[in-house]
XYZ file of C-alpha atoms in Angstrom:
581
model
C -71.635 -34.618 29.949
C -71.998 -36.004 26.891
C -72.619 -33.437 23.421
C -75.968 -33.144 22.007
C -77.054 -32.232 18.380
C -80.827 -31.167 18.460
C -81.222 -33.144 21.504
C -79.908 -36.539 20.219
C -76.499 -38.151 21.357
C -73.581 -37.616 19.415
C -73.645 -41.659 19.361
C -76.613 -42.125 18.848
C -76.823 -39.217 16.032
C -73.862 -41.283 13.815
C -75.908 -44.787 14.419
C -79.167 -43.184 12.903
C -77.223 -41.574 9.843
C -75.615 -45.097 9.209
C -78.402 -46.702 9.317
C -80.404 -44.503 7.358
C -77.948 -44.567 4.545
C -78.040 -48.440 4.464
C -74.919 -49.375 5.563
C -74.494 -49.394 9.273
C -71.624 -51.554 10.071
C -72.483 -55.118 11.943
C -72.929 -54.825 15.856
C -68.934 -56.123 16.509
C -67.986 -52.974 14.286
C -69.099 -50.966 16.605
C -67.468 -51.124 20.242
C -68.933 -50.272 23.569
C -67.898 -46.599 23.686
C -69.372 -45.837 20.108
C -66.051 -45.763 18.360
C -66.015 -47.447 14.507
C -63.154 -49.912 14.462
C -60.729 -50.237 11.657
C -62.506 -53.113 9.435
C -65.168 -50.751 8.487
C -62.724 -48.138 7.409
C -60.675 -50.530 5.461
C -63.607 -51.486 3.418
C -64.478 -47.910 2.569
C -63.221 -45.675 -0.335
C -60.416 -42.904 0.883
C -60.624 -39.964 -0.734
C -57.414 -37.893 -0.558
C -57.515 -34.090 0.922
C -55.942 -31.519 -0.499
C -52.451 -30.490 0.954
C -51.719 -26.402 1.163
C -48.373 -25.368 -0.002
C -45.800 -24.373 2.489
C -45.736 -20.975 2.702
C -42.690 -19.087 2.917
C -42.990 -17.248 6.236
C -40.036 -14.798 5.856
C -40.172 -10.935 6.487
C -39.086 -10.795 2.325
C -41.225 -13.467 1.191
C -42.956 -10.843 -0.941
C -39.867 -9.956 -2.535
C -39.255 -11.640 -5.923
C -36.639 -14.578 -5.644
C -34.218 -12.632 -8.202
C -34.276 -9.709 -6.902
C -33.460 -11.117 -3.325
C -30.720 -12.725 -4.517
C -29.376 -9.102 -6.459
C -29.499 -7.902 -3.031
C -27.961 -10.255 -1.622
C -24.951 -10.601 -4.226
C -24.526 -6.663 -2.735
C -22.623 -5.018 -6.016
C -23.444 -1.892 -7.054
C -24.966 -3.366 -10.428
C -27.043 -6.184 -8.340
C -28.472 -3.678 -6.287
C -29.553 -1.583 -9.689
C -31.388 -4.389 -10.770
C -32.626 -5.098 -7.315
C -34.257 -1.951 -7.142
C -35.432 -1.658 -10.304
C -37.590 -5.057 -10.031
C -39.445 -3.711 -7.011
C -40.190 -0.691 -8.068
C -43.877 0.814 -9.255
C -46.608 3.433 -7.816
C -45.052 4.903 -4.397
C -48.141 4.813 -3.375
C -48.400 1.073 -3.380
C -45.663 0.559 -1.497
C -46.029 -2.276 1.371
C -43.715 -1.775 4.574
C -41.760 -5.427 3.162
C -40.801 -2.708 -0.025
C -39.723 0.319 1.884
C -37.718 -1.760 4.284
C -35.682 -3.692 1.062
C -35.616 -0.119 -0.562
C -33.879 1.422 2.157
C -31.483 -1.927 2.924
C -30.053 -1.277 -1.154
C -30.186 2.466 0.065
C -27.863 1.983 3.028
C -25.811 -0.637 1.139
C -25.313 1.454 -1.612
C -23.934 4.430 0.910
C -21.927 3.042 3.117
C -20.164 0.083 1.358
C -19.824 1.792 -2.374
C -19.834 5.759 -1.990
C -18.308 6.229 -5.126
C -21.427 5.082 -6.574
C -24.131 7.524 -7.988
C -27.692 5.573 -6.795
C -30.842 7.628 -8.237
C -33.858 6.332 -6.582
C -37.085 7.142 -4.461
C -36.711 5.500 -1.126
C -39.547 6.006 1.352
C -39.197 6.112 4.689
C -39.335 2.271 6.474
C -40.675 1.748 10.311
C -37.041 2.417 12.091
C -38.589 -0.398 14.778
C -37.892 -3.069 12.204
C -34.469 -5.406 12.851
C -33.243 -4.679 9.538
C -33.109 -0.664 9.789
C -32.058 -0.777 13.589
C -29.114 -2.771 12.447
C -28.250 -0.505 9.702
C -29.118 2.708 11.875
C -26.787 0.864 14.749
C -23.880 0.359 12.381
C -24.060 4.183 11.449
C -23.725 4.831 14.727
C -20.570 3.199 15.152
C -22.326 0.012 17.302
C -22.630 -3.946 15.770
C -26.503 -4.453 16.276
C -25.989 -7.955 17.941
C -29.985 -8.311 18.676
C -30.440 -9.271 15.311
C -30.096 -12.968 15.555
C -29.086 -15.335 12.765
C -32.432 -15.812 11.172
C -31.405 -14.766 7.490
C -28.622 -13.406 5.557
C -29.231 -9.916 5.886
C -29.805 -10.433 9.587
C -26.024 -12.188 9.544
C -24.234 -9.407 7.278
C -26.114 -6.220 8.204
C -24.641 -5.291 11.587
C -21.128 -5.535 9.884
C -21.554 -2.464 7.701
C -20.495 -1.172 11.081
C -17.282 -1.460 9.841
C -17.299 0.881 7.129
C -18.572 3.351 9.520
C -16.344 3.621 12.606
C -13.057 2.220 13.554
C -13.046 2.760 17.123
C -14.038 -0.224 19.058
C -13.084 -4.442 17.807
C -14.830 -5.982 20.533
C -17.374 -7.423 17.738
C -15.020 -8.652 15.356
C -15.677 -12.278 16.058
C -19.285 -12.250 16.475
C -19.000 -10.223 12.808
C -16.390 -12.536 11.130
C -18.726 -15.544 12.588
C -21.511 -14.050 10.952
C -20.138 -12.923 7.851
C -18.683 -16.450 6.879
C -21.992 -18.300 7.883
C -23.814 -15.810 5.585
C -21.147 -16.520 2.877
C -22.436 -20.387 3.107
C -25.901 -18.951 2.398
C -24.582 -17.301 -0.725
C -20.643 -17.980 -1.610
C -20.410 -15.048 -4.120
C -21.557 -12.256 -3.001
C -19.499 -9.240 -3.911
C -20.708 -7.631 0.037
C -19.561 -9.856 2.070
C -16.521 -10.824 0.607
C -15.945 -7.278 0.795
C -16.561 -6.957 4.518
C -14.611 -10.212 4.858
C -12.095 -8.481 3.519
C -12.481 -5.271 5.297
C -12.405 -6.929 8.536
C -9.563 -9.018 7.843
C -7.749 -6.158 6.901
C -8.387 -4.462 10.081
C -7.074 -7.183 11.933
C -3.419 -6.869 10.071
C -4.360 -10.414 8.437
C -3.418 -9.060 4.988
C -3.035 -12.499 3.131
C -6.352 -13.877 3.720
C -7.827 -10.405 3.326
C -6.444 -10.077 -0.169
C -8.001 -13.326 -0.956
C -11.556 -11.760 -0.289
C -10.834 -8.700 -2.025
C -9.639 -10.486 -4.985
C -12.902 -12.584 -5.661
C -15.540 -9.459 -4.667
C -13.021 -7.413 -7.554
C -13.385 -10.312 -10.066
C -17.542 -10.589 -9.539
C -17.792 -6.610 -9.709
C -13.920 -5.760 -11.659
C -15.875 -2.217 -12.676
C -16.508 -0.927 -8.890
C -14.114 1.480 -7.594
C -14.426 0.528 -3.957
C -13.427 -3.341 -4.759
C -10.758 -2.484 -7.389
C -9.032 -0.327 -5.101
C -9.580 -2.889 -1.990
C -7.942 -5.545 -4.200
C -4.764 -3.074 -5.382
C -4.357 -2.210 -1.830
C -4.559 -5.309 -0.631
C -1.774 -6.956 -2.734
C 0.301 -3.528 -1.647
C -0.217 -4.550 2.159
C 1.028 -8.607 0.952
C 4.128 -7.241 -0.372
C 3.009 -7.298 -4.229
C 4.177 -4.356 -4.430
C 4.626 -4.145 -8.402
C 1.513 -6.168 -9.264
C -0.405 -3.376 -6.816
C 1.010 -0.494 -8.700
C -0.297 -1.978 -11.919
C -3.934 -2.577 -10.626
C -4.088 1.313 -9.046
C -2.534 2.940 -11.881
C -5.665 0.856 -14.053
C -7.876 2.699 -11.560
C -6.234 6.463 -12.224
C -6.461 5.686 -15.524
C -10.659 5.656 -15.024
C -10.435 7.942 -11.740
C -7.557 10.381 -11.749
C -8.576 11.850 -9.061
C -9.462 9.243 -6.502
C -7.239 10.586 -3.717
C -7.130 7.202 -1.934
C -5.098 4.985 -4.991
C -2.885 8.149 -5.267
C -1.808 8.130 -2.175
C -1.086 4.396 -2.366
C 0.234 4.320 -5.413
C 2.695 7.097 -4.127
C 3.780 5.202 -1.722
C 4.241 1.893 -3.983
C 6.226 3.787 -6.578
C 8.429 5.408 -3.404
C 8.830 1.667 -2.576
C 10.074 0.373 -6.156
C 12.463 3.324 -6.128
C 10.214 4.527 -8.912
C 11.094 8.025 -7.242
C 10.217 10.473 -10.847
C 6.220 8.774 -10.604
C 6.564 8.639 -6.857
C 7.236 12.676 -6.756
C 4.134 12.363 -9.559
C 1.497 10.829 -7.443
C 2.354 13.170 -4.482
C 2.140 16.300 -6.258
C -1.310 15.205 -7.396
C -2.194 14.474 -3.794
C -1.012 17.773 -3.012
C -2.884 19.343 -5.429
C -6.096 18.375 -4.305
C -4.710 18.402 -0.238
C -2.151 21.510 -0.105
C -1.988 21.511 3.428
C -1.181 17.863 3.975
C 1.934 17.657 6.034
C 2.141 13.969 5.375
C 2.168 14.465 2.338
C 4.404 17.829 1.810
C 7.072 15.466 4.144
C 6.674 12.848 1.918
C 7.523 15.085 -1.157
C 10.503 16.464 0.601
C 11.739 13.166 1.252
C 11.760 11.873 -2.371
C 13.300 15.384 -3.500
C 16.112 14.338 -1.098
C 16.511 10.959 -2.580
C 17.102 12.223 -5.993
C 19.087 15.330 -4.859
C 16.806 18.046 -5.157
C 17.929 19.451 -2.616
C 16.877 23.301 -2.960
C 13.450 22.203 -3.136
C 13.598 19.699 -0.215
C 15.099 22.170 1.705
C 11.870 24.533 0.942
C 9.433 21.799 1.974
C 10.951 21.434 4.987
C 10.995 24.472 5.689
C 7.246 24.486 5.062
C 6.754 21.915 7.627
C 8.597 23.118 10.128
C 5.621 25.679 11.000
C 3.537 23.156 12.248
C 6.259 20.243 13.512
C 9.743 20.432 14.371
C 10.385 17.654 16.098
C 8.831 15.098 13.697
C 10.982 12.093 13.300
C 11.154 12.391 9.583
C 11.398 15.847 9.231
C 14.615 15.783 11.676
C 16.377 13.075 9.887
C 15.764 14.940 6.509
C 16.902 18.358 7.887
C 20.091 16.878 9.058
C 20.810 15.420 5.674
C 20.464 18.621 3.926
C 22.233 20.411 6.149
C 24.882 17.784 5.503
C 24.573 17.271 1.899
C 23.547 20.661 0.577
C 24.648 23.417 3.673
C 27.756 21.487 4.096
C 26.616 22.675 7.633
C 28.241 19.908 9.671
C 27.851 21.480 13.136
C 24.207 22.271 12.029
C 23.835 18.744 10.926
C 25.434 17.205 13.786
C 22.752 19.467 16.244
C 20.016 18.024 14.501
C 20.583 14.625 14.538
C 21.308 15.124 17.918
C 18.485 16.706 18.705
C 16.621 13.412 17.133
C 18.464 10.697 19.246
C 17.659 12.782 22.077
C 14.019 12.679 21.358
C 13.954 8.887 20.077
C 17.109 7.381 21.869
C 15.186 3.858 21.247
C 14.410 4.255 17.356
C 17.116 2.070 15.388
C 16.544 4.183 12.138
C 17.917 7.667 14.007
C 20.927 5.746 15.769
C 21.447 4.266 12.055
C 21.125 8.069 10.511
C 23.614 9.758 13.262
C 26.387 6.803 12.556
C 25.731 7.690 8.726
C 26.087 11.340 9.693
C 29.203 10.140 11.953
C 30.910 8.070 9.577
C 30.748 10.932 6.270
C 31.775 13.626 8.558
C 34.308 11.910 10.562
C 32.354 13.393 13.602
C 31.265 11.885 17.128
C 27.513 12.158 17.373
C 26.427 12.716 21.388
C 30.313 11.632 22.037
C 30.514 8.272 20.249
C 31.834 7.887 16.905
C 30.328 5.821 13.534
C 31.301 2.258 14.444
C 30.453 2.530 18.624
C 26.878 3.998 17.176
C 26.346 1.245 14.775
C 27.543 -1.482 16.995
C 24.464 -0.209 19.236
C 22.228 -1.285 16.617
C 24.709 -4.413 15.963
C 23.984 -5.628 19.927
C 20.425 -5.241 19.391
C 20.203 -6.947 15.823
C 23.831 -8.753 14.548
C 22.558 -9.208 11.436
C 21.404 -5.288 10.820
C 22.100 -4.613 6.811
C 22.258 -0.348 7.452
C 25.288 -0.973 10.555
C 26.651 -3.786 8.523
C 27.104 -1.530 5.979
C 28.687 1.334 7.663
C 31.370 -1.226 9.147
C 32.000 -1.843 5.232
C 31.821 1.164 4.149
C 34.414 2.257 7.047
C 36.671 -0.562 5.542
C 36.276 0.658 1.995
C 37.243 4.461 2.833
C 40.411 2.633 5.124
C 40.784 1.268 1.325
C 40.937 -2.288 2.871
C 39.407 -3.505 -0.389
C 39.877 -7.401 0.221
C 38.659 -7.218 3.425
C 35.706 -5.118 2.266
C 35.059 -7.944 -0.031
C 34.861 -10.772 1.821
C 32.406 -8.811 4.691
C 30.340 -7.115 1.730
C 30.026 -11.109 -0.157
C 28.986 -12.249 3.626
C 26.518 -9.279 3.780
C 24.739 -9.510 0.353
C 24.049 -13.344 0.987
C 21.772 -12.385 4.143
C 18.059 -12.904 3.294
C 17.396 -9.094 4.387
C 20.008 -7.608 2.255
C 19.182 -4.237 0.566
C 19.718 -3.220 -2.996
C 22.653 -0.621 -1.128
C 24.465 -3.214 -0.419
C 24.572 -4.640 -3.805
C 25.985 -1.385 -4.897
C 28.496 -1.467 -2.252
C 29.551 -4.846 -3.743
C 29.234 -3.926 -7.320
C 31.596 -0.968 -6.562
C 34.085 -3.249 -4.336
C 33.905 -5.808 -6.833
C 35.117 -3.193 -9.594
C 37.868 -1.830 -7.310
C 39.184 -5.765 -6.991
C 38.779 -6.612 -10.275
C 35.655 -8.864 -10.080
C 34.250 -7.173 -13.080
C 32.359 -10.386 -14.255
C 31.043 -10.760 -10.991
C 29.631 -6.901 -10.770
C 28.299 -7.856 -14.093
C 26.110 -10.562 -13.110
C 24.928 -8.256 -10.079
C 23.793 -5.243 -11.621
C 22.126 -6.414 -14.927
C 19.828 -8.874 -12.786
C 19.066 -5.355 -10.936
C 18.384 -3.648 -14.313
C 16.559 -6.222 -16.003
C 14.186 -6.211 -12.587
C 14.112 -2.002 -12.430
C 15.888 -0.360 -15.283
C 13.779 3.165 -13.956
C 15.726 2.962 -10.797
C 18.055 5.914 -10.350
C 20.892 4.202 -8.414
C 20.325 0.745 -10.886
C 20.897 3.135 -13.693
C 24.003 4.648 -12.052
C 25.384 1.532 -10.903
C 25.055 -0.212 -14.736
C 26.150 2.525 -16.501
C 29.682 2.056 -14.277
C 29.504 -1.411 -14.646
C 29.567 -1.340 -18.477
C 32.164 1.668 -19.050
C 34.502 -0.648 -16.519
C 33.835 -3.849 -18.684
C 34.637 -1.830 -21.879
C 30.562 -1.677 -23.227
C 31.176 1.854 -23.751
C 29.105 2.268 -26.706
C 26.201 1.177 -24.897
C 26.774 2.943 -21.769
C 26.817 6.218 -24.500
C 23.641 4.735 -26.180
C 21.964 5.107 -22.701
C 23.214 8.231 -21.336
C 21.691 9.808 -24.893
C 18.487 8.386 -23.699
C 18.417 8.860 -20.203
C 19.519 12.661 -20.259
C 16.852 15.041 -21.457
C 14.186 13.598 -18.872
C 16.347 13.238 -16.167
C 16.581 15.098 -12.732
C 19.674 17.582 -11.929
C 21.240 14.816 -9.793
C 21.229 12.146 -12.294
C 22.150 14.598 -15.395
C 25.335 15.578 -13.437
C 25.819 11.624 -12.945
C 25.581 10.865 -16.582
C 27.921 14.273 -17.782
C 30.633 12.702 -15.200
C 30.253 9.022 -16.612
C 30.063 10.506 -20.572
C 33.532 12.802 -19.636
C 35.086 8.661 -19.598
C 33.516 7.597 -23.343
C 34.875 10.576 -25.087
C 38.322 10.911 -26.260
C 39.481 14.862 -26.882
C 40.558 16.790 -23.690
C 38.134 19.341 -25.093
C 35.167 17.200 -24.820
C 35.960 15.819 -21.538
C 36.227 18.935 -20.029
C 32.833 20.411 -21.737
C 31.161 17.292 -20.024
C 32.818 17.977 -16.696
C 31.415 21.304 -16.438
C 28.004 20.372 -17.399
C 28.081 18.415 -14.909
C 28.784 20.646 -12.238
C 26.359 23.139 -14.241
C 23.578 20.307 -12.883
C 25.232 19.881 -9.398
C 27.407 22.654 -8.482
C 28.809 20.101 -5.724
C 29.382 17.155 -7.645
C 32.445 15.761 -5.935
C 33.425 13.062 -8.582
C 33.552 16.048 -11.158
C 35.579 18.749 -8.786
C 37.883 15.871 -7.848
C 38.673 15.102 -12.150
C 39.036 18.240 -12.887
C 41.849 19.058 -10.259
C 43.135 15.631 -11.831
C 43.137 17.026 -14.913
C 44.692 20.551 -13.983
C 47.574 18.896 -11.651
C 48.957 16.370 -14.605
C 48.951 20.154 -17.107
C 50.736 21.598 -14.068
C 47.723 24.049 -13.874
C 48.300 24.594 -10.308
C 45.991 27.528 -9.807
C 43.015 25.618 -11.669
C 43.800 22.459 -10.114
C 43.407 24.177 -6.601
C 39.967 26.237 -6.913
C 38.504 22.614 -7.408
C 40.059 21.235 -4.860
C 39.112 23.424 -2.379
C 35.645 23.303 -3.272
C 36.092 19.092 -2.595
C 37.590 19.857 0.624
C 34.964 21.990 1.568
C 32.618 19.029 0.618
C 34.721 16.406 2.522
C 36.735 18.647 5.286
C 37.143 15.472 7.132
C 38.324 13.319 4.502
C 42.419 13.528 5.634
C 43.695 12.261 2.436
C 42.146 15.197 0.345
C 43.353 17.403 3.399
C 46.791 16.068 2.249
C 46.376 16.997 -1.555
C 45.712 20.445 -0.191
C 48.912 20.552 1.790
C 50.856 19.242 -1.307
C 49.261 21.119 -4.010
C 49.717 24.723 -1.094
C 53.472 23.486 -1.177
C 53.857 23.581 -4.855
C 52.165 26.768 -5.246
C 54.271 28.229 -2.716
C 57.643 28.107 -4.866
């Protein structure tokens, strides 16, 4: 049925107003079914209509552009700014406000706690994608009902990672979604940071560092990307350049527990041992109870020699854990080193292989144990223990070393040589074993070539302990002694008891009375009652004046330091004979 107006035909209707307005097309303008054809349409004036503007249909579209993109960027400054160009009457408030307010509100807590945010934040309908992401990520879940619409949709769900670390069964979808967001928006300081994060989680330190480095440079002042970055070149293996960029952030935040404890370890790495021992008593400070961390102490005390206070750590951690892998390898050292408890030392190190018959470091530790005492450990002797670890790895630096170091006490010097120049040119080669050589180059005669060795080391670490020990030799044997004096002055009223008993031995060599050697001798055994180098020159000493009496109370106390060691067992016998007629 055809429409009507007023009881005309639509037709007909569009005839009479054509008409009436004097200019009804011609009769072949007009075909059968009432329709105008094109000719008449072509002769008229168009007249343009207005176009609306597109209209930006997003859930933020409210938002002003700049502060979208401070959100966005994620730092804690951008989201300052963010908030402070939305902000006015609560009470005017739309829902599009409260849900941004609370998105810089969750940001701000989860991703930078350190930061102090001061703000009103009203409560936002929890049924909106944005909050149920963020409430699902502090849950410990990756909201993945969010889609891909925008890039808070894309980055949100991966806060999850700062929130829980007990499930990765979303770390595609997240690393997916954080690098398509990172198209949207290439700088922003959050999701470089959760790039980073999740890279980080997935052992895939390299590329990791690479995000933390450019969220650090956009936002150098946040705490939470300055550490990420430090820690991140630690886990690379930049060990010093990490040191530098934490010890920048003590500097600001000395009590940040996170970059002490890393720079701890860093310094424990460099052989840094006196700001190692630093860091961990700060740590310990703040944590008292930390057994990590008390272990950790213990073990650099035992490095540098410390041994009564080692010994009292250990001690301390014993209440909760005796059969810690660390704490057993420690105990037998001191008992070792500092008891002089062989049999003690020998039941705790077997009590470790026993409990970690697998673990090359403990089978390394019991041939150490095997080869200074002259001891079987579990019935098998220093070289059968270290050629365990030599049919498992043949190119092993530790068992390596204890076959050389077997040589060198056999005083097969030339044969020490030529296995300690084959062992230093391995790729894995320790700074030990460049001591080894120095010290079997010196004993050959290669003084040049224990030159070149240890100043590279000293020009590298000239803090080191053993560096220090090793170059101060070095230059007395090459006939430097005024600078080896020059540095002992130095090095002596800062340095530990180990390393002030070290430099009293090395000064007894640089002066020339008999008085003055002997007054250096005895300070050095003042600082280590059981330094063996010192007993060992004063019997020397004692023996050439005939002082037969003298010369034997420090033997003895050697012997009892080395009973195993057969060719001081022989002095013994000799110097027993002579005292006998």
């Amino acid at each position: 049925m055809k429409k009507t107006f007023c009881g005309i035909s639509t037709v007909s209707f569009i005839l009479f107003f054509l008409f009436s307005c004097g200019s009804a097309p011609k009769s072949s303008e007009v075909n059968s079914i009432g329709h105008i054809e094109s000719s008449y349409i072509d002769k008229a004036e168009s007249v343009p209509l207005p176009i609306p503007p597109k209209k930006d249909r997003s859930f933020f579209s409210s938002i002003p552009a700049a502060a979208m993109l401070a959100l966005e960027n994620g730092s804690p400054e951008s989201l300052r700014f963010a908030y402070s160009s939305v902000r006015k009457e609560i009470n005017s408030y739309s829902e599009v406000d409260k849900v941004f307010f609370n998105v810089i509100k969750a940001i701000s807590q989860i991703v930078w706690p350190s930061e102090l945010f001061f703000f009103d934040c009203p409560e936002a309908d929890s049924a909106n994608s944005y909050i149920g992401a963020i409430e699902s990520a502090r849950h410990g879940i990756y909201d993945m009902s969010t889609g891909n619409s925008d890039f808070l949709n894309l980055v949100l769900p991966s806060l999850v990672l700062l929130t829980s670390t007990s499930r990765d069964d979303y770390y595609d979808i997240s690393k997916a979604s954080l690098e398509a967001a990172l198209k949207l928006n290439e700088n922003s300081v959050l999701v470089n940071y959760l790039l980073g994060v999740l890279l980080r989680r997935q052992k895939i330190y390299d590329q990791s560092l690479m995000f933390f480095k450019k969220a650090y440079e956009f936002a150098p002042d946040c705490l939470e990307t300055s550490y990420a970055y430090a820690y991140g070149e630690f886990l690379s293996g930049n060990i010093s350049v990490a040191l530098e960029l934490g010890e920048k952030i003590i500097y600001k935040n000395p009590q940040y527990m996170p970059v002490l404890k890393f720079c701890a370890e860093a310094a424990f790495t460099l052989g840094d041992l006196n700001k190692a021992e630093l860091y961990v008593a700060r740590v310990l400070q703040q944590e008292p109870d930390n057994s990590y961390y008390v272990l950790f102490r213990a073990k650099i005390l035992v490095q540098k020699g410390d041994y009564i206070r080692a010994a009292s750590l250990l001690d301390v951690f014993a209440r909760t854990d005796t059969e810690n892998r660390d704490y057993l390898f420690l105990r037998a050292k001191v008992q070792k080193d500092w008891n002089r408890n062989i049999t003690a030392a020998l039941a705790t190190i077997e009590k470790a292989i026993t409990l970690y018959p697998d673990d090359i470091g403990i089978i390394l530790a019991a041939a150490q144990i095997a080869f200074e005492t002259r001891s079987s450990v579990n019935g098998k002797s220093a070289n059968e223990l270290a050629a365990i670890v030599l049919s498992k790895d043949s190119s092993n630096v530790a068992a390596l070393e204890i076959q050389i170091n077997d040589l060198i006490q056999s005083k097969k010097w030339d044969i020490a040589y030529k296995s300690s120049s084959d062992l230093i040119k391995l790729n894995d080669s320790s700074n030990s074993a460049l001591f080894t050589h120095i010290s079997v180059c010196l004993a050959v005669g290669k003084k040049e070539e224990a030159w070149k060795i240890v100043s590279g080391l000293y020009e590298k670490n000239p803090n080191n302990d053993e560096v220090i020990q090793a170059y101060i030799k070095v230059l007395i044997s090459i006939g430097k002694k005024d600078e080896a004096l020059n540095l002992i002055t130095q090095q002596l009223p800062s340095a530990s008891s180990k390393m002030k008993s070290f430099f009293y031995y090395e000064k007894s060599f640089l002066v020339s009375s008999e008085d003055d050697i002997l007054v250096n001798l005895r300070s050095s055994l003042t600082a280590n009652p059981r330094n063996k180098d010192a007993l060992f020159r004063l019997y020397q000493i004692y023996f050439a004046k005939k002082e037969y009496r003298k010369a034997q109370y420090y033997l003895k106390q050697v012997v009892a330091l080395s009973p195993a060691d057969n060719s001081l067992l022989k002095l013994n016998t000799e110097l027993e004979t002579l005292l006998s007629k």
